[in-house]
Short mmCIF file of C-alpha atoms and ligand atoms in Angstrom, two decimals:
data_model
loop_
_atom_site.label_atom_id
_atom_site.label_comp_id
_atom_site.label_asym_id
_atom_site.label_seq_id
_atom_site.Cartn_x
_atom_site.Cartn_y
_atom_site.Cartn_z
CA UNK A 201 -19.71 27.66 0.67
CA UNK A 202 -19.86 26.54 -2.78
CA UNK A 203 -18.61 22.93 -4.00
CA UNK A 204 -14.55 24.70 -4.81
CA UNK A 205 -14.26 26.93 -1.60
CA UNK A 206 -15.80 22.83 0.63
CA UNK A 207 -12.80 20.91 -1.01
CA UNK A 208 -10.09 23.99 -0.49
CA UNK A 209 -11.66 23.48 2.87
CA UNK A 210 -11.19 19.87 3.50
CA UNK A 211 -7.94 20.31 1.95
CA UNK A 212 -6.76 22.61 4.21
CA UNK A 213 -7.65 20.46 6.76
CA UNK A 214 -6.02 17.16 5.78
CA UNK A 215 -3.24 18.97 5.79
CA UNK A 216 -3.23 20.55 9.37
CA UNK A 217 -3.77 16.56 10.81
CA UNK A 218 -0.88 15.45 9.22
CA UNK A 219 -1.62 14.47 5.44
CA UNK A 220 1.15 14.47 2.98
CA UNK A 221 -1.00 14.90 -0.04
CA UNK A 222 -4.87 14.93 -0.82
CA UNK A 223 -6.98 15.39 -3.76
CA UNK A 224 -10.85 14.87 -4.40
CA UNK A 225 -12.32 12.25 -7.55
CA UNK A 226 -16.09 11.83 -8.37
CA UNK A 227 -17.19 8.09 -8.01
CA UNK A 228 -17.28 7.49 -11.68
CA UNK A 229 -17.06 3.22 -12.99
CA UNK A 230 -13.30 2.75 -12.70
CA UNK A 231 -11.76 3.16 -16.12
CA UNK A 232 -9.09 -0.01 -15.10
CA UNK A 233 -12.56 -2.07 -14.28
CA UNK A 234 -10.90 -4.50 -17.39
CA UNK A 235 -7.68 -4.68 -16.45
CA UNK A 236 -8.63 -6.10 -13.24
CA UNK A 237 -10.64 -8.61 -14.16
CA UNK A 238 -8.01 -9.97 -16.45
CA UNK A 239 -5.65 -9.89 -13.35
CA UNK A 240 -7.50 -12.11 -11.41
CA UNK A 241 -8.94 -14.46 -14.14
CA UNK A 242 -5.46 -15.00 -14.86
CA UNK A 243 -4.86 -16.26 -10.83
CA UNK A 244 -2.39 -13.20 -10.07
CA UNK A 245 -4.59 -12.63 -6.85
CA UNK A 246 -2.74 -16.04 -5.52
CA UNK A 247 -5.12 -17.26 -1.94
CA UNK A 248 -6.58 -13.77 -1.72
CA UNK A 249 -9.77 -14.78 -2.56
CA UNK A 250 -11.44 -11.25 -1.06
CA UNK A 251 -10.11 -9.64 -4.17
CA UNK A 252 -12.75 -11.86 -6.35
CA UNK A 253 -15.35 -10.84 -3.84
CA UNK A 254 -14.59 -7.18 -3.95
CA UNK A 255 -14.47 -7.01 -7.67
CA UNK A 256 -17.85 -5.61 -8.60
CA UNK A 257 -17.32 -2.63 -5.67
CA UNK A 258 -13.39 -2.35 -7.05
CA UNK A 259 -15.01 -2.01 -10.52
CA UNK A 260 -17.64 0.57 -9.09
CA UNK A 261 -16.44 2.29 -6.18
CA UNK A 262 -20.17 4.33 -5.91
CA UNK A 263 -21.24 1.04 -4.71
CA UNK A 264 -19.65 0.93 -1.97
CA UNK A 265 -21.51 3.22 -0.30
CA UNK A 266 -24.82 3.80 -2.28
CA UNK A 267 -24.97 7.77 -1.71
CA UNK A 268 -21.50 8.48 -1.68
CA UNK A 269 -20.38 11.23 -4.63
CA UNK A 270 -16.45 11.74 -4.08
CA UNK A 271 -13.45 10.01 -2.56
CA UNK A 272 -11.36 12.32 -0.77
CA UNK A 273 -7.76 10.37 -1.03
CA UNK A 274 -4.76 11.40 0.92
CA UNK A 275 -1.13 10.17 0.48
CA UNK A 276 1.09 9.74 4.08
CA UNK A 277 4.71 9.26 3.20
CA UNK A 278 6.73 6.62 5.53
CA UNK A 279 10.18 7.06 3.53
CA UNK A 280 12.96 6.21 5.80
CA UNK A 281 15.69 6.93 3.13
CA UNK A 282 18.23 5.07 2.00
CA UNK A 283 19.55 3.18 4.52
CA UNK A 284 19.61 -0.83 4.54
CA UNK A 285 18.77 -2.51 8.03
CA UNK A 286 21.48 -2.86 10.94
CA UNK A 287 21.31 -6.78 10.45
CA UNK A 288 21.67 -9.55 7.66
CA UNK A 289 19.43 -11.43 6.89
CA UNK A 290 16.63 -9.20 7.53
CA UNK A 291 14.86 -7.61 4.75
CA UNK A 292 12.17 -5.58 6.34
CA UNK A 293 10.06 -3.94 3.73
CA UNK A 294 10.14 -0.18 5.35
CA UNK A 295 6.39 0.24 5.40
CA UNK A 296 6.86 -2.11 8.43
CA UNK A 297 9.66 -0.48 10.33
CA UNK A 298 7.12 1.57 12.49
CA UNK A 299 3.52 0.53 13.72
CA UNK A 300 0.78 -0.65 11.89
CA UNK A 301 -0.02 1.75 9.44
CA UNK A 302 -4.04 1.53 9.77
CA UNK A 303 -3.57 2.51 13.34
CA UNK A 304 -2.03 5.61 12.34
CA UNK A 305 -3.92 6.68 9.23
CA UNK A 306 -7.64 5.37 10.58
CA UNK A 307 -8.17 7.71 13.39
CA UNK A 308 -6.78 10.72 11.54
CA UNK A 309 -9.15 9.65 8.76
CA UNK A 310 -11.70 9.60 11.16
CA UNK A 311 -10.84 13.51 11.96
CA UNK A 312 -11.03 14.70 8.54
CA UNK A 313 -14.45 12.53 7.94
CA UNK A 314 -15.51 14.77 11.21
CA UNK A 315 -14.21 17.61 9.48
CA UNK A 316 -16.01 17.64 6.32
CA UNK A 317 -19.54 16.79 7.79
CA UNK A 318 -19.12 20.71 9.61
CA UNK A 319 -18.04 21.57 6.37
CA UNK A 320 -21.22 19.94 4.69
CA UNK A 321 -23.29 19.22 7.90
CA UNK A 322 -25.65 15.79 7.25
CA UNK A 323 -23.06 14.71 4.89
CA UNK A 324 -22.71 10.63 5.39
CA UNK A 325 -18.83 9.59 5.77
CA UNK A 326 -16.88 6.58 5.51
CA UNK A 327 -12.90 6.31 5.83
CA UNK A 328 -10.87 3.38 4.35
CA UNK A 329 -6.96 2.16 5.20
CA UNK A 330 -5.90 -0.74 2.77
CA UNK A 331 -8.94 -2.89 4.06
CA UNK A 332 -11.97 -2.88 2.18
CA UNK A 333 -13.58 -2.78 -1.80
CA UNK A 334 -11.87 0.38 -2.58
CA UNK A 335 -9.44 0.71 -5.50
CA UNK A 336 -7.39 3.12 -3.77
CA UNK A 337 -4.67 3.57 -6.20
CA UNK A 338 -6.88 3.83 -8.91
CA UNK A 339 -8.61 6.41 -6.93
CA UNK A 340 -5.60 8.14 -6.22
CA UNK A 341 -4.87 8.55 -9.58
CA UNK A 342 -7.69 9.96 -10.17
CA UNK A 343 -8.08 12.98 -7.41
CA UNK A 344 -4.54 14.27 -9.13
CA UNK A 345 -2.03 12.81 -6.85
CA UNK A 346 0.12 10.45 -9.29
CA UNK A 347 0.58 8.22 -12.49
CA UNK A 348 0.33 4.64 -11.82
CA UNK A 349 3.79 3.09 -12.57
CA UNK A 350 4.93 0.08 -14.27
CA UNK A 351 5.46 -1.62 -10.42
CA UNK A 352 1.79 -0.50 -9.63
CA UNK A 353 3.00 1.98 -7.42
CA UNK A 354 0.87 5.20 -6.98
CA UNK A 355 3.49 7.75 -7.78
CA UNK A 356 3.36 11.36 -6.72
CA UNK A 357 5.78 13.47 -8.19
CA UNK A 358 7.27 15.27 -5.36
CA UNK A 359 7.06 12.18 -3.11
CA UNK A 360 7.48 9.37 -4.90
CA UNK A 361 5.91 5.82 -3.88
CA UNK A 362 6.56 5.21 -0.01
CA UNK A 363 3.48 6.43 0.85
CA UNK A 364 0.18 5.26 2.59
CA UNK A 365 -3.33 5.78 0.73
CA UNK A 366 -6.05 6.42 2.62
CA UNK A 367 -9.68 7.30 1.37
CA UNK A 368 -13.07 9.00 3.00
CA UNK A 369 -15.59 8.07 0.94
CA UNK A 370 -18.77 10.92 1.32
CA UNK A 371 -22.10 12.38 -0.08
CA UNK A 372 -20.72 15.84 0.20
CA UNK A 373 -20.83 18.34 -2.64
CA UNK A 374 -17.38 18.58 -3.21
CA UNK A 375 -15.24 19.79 -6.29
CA UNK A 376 -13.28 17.02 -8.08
CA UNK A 377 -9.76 17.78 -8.77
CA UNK A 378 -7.75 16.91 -12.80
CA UNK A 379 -6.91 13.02 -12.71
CA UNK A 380 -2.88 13.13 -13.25
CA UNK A 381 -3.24 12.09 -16.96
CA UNK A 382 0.61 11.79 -17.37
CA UNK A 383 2.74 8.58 -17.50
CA UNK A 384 6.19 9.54 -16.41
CA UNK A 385 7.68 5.92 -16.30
CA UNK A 386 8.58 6.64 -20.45
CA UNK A 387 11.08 4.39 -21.62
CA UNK A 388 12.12 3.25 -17.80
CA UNK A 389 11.72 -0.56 -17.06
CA UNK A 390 14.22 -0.47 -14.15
CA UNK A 391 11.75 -1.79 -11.37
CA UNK A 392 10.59 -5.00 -13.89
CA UNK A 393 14.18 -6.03 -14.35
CA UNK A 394 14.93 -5.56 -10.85
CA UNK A 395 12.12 -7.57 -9.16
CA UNK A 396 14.15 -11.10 -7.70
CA UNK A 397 11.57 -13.35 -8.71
CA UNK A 398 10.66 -11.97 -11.98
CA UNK A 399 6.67 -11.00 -10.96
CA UNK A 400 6.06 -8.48 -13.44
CA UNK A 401 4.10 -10.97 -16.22
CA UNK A 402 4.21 -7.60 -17.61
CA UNK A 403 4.28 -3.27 -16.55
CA UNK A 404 1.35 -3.45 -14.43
CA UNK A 405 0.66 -7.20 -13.97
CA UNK A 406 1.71 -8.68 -10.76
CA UNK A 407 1.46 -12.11 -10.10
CA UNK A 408 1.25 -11.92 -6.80
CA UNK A 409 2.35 -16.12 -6.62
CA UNK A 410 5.94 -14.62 -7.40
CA UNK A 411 5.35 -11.40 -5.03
CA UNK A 412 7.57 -11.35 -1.91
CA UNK A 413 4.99 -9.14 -0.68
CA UNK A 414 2.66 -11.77 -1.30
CA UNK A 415 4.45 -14.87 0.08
CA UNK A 416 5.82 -12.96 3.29
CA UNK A 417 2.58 -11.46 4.37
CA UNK A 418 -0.52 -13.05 2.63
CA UNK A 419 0.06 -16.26 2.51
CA UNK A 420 -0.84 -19.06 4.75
CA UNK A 421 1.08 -22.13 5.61
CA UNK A 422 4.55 -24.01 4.39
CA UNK A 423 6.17 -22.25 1.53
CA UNK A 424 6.72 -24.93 -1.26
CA UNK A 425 10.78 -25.57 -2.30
CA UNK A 426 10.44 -22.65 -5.05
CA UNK A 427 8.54 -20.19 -2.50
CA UNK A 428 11.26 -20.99 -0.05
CA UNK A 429 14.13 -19.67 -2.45
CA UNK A 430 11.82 -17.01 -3.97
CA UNK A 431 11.67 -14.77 -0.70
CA UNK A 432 15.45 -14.62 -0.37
CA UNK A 433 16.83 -12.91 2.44
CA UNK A 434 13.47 -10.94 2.99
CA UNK A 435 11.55 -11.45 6.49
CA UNK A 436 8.19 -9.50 5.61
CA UNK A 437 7.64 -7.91 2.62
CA UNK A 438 10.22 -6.43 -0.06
CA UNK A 439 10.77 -3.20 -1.60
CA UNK A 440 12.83 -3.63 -4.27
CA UNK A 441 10.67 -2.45 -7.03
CA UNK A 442 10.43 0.78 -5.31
CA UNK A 443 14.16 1.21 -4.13
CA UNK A 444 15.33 1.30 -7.52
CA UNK A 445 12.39 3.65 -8.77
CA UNK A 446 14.56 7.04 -9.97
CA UNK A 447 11.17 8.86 -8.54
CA UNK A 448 12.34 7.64 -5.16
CA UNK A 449 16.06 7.85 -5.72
CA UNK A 450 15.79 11.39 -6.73
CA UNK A 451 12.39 12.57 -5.14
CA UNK A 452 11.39 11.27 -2.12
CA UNK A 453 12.29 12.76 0.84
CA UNK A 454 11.91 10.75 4.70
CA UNK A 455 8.89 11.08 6.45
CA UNK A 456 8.75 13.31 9.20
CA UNK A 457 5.73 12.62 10.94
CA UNK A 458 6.62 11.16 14.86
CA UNK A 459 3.57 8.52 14.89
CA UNK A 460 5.83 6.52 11.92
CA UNK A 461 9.31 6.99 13.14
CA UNK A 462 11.19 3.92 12.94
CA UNK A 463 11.64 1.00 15.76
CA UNK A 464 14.15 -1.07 15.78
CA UNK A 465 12.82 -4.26 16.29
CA UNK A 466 10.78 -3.79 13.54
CA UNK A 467 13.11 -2.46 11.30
CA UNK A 468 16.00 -5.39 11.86
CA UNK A 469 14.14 -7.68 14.18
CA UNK A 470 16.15 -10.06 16.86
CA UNK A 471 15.42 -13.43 13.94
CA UNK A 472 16.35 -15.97 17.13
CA UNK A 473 14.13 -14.02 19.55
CA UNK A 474 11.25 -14.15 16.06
CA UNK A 475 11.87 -18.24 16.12
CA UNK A 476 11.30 -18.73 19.61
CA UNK A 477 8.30 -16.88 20.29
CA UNK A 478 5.46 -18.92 21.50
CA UNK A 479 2.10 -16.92 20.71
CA UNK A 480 1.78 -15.50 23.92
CA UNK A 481 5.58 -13.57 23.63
CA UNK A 482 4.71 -12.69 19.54
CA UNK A 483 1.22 -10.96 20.74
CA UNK A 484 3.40 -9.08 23.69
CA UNK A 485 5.88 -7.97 21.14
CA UNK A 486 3.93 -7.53 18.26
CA UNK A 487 0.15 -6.83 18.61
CA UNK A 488 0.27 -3.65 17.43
CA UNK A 489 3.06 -4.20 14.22
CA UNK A 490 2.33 -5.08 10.52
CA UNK A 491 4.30 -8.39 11.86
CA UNK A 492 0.76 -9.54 13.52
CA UNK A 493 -0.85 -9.93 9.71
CA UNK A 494 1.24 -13.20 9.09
CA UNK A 495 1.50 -14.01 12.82
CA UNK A 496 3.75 -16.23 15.39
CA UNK A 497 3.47 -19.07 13.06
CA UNK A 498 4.12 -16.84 9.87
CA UNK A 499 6.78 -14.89 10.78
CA UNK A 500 8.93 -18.30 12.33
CA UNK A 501 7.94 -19.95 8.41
CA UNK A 502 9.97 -16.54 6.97
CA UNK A 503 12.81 -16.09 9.42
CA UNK A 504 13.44 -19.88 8.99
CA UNK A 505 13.72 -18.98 4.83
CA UNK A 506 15.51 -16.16 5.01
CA UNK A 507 18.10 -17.74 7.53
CA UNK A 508 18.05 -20.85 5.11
CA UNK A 509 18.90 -18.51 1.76
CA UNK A 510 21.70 -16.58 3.75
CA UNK A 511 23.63 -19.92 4.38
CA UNK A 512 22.61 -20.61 0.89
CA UNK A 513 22.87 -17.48 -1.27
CA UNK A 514 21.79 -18.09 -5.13
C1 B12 B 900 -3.90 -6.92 -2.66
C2 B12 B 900 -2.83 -5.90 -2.35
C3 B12 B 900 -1.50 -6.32 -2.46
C4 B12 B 900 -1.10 -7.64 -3.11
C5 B12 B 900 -1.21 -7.51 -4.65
C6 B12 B 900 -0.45 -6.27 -5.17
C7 B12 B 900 -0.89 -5.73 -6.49
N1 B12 B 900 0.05 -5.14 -7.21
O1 B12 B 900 -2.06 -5.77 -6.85
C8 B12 B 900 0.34 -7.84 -2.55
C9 B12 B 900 0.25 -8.64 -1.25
C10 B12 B 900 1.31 -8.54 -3.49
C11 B12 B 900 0.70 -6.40 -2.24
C12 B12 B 900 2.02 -5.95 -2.18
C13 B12 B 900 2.37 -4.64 -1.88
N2 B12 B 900 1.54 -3.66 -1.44
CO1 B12 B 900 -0.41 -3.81 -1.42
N3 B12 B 900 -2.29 -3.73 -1.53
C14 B12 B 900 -3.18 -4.59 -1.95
C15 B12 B 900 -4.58 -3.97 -1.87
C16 B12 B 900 -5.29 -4.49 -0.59
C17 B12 B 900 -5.47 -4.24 -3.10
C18 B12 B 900 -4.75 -4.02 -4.44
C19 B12 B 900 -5.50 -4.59 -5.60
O2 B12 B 900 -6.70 -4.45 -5.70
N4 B12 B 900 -4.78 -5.23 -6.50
C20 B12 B 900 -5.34 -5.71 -7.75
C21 B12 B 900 -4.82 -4.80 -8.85
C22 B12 B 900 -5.25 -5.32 -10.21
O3 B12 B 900 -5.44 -3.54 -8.60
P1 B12 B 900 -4.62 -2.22 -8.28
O4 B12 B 900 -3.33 -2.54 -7.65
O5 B12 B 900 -5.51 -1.27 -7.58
O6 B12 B 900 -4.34 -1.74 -9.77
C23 B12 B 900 -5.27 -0.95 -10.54
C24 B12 B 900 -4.45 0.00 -11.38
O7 B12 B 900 -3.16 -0.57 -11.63
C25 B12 B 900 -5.30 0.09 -12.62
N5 B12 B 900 -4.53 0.07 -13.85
C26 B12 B 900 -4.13 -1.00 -14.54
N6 B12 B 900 -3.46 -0.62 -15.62
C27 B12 B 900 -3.44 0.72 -15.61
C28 B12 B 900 -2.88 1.61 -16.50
C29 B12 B 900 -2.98 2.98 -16.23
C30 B12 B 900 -2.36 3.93 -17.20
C31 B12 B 900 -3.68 3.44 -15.08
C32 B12 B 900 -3.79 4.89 -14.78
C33 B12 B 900 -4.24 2.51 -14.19
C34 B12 B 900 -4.12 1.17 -14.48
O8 B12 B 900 -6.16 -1.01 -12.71
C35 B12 B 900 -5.99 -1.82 -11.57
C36 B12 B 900 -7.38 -2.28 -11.16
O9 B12 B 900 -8.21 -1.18 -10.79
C37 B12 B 900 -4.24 -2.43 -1.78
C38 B12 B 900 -5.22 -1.58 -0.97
C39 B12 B 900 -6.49 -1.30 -1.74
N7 B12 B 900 -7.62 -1.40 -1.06
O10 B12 B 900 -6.45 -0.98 -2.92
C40 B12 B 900 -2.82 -2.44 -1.13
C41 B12 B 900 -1.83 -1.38 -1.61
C42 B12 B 900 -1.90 -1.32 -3.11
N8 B12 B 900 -0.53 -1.95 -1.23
C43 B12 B 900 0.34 -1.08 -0.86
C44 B12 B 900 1.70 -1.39 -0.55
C45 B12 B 900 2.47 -0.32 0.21
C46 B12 B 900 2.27 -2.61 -0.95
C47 B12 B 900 3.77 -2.99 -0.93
C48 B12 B 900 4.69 -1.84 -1.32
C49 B12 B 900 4.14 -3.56 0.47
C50 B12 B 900 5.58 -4.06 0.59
N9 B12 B 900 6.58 -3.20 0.61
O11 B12 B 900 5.81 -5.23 0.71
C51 B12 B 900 3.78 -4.15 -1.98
C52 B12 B 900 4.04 -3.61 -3.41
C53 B12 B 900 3.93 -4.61 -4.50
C54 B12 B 900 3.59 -3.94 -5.85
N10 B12 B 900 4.61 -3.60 -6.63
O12 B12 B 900 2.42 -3.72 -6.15
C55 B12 B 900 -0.23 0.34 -0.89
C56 B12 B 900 0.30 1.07 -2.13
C57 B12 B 900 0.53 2.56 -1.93
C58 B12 B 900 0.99 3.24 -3.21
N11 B12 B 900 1.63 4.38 -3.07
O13 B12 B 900 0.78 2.74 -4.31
C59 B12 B 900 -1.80 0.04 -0.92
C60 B12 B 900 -2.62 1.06 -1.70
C61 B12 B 900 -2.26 -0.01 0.56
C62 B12 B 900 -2.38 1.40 1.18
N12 B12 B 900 -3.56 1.81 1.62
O14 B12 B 900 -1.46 2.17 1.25
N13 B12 B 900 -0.40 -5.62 -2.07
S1 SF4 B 901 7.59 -6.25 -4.03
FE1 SF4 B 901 9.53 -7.35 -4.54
S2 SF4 B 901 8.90 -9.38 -5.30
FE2 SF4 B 901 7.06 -8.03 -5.30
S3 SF4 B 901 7.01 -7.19 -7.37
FE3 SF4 B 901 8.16 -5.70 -6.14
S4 SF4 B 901 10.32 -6.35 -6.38
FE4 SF4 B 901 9.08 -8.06 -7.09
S1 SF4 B 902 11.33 2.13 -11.91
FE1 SF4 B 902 10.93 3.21 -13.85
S2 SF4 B 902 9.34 2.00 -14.87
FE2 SF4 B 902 9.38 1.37 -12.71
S3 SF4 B 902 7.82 2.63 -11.74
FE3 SF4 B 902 9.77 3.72 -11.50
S4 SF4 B 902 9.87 5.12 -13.28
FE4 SF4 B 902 8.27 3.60 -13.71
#
């Protein structure tokens, strides 16, 4: 096989285990390398110190593993559609409503890895879920799948931005796809003038101090008085800046695949049952949920918010 007839191979492939999208980039220096180090000189990476760490690898993704030539990036959609949870106050941001997402997308990453090493036998593999140096959406971008857009999102056309990256890095000879030159936010700001704490410093720039996401999952310990009314009525994570997104209002369509469907204690959890969990009843119920990234203690410090901003709306 020649490099074009591997990656229609791969391809193919990613597709029969369950991939929504997938395209193939060389591992060139990323062309955002500046843009990132302005992000987090300016502090927008918050406590998440890893991101400093990961920089130089972020900035060079062939670094990351020394002989690697390509990222092959897939997309998984997890759109639920439209529908708000059961129960108020719960904002559940929907990435959540089904089990951890690396559980899912890591072992079928770990099939297509398997895959293209009998399509290129001795090539070297190595598959990446969220975790990790890897500038996935910059990546993602690249291999053809989607313009960045001004809320950061990845955005592929047809499917808009509920969806999953995931990313084998590999030595194999393998044809790079067109980056998806196109910016089709145009004149459209809806998603910065949407966001309830205002964390766009600018299309593009996240502070994630201001980020829901942020506050609800990443961070450790007591929310200040101003975190406290930031996260609103949101229990882990928001999605705001993608709800109002006119590529997901008009595009995306819900996700299919069984392994993400929906549960319901996830997607409007039992908030008195969340408060009175000691660890041992959170790690029954929750092990293998996003819920376990902020933990027991985490999870009581949102509920408790949320519950407080429902009696107190504004
Ligand atoms: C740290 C992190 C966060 C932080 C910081 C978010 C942020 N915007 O940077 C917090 C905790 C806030 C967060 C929140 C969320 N996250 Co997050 N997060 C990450 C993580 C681990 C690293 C991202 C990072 O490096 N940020 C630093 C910024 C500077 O880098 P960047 O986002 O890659 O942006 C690059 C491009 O924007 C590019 N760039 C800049 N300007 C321009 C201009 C143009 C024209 C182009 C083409 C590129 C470009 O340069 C940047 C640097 O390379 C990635 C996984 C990964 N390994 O990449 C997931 C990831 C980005 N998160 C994801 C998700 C799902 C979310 C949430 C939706 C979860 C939720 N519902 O609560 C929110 C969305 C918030 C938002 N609007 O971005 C998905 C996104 C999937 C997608 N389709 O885009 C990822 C890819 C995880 C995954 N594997 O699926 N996240
Ligand atoms: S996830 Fe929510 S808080 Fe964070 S930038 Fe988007 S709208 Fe704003
Ligand atoms: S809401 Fe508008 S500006 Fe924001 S990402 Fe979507 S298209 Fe782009």
């Amino acid at each position: 096989m020649n490099p074009v007839e591997r990656s229609v191979a791969v391809k193919r492939y990613a597709t029969e285990v369950g991939f929504d999208a997938v395209g193939v980039t060389a591992l060139e220096r990323n062309a955002h390398a500046a843009e990132l180090d302005r992000w987090l000189a300016a502090g927008h990476a918050a406590t998440m110190t890893y991101l400093h760490r990961q920089a130089e690898k972020r900035k060079q993704p062939s670094r990351i593993l020394p002989q690697a030539r390509v990222a092959v990036v897939t997309l998984t959609n997890y759109f639920h559609g439209r529908q708000l949870p059961d129960a108020a106050p719960a904002g559940v941001a929907q990435y959540a409503w089904s089990a951890d997402y690396h559980r899912v997308l890591l072992p079928r990453l770990a099939r297509l890895a398997a895959a293209i090493r009998d399509i290129a036998p001795g090539a070297a593999t190595r598959c990446y879920a969220d975790a990790g140096p890897v500038p996935e959406r910059e990546l993602a971008q690249r291999a053809g799948l989607g313009w960045i857009g001004k809320n950061m999102m990845l955005i592929h056309p047809a499917l808009g931005s509920f969806t999953f990256i995931g990313v084998v890095l590999t030595d194999a000879d393998l044809a790079p796809d067109q980056p998806f030159e196109a910016d089709r936010c145009g004149t459209c700001r809806r998603c910065l003038d949407a966001c309830p704490t205002d964390a766009f410093a600018a299309p593009r720039e996240l502070d994630a101090r201001r980020c829901i996401a942020y506050l609800t999952i990443e961070k450790r310990g007591a929310f200040t008085a101003a975190e406290r009314a930031m996260v609103g009525e949101w229990v882990f994570g928001c999605d705001v800046c993608q709800d109002v997104c006119p590529w997901n209002v008009k595009f995306a369509g819900p996700a299919t695949d069984p392994a993400l469907a929906p549960r319901p204690e996830l997607r409007a959890p039992d908030l008195a049952a969340l408060l009175a969990a000691d660890e041992a009843e959170f790690h029954r119920r929750y092990a293998d949920t996003p819920f376990a990234r902020p933990g027991a203690a985490g999870m009581r410090r949102n509920v408790a918010a949320a519950l407080a901003n429902h009696a107190r709306p504004g």
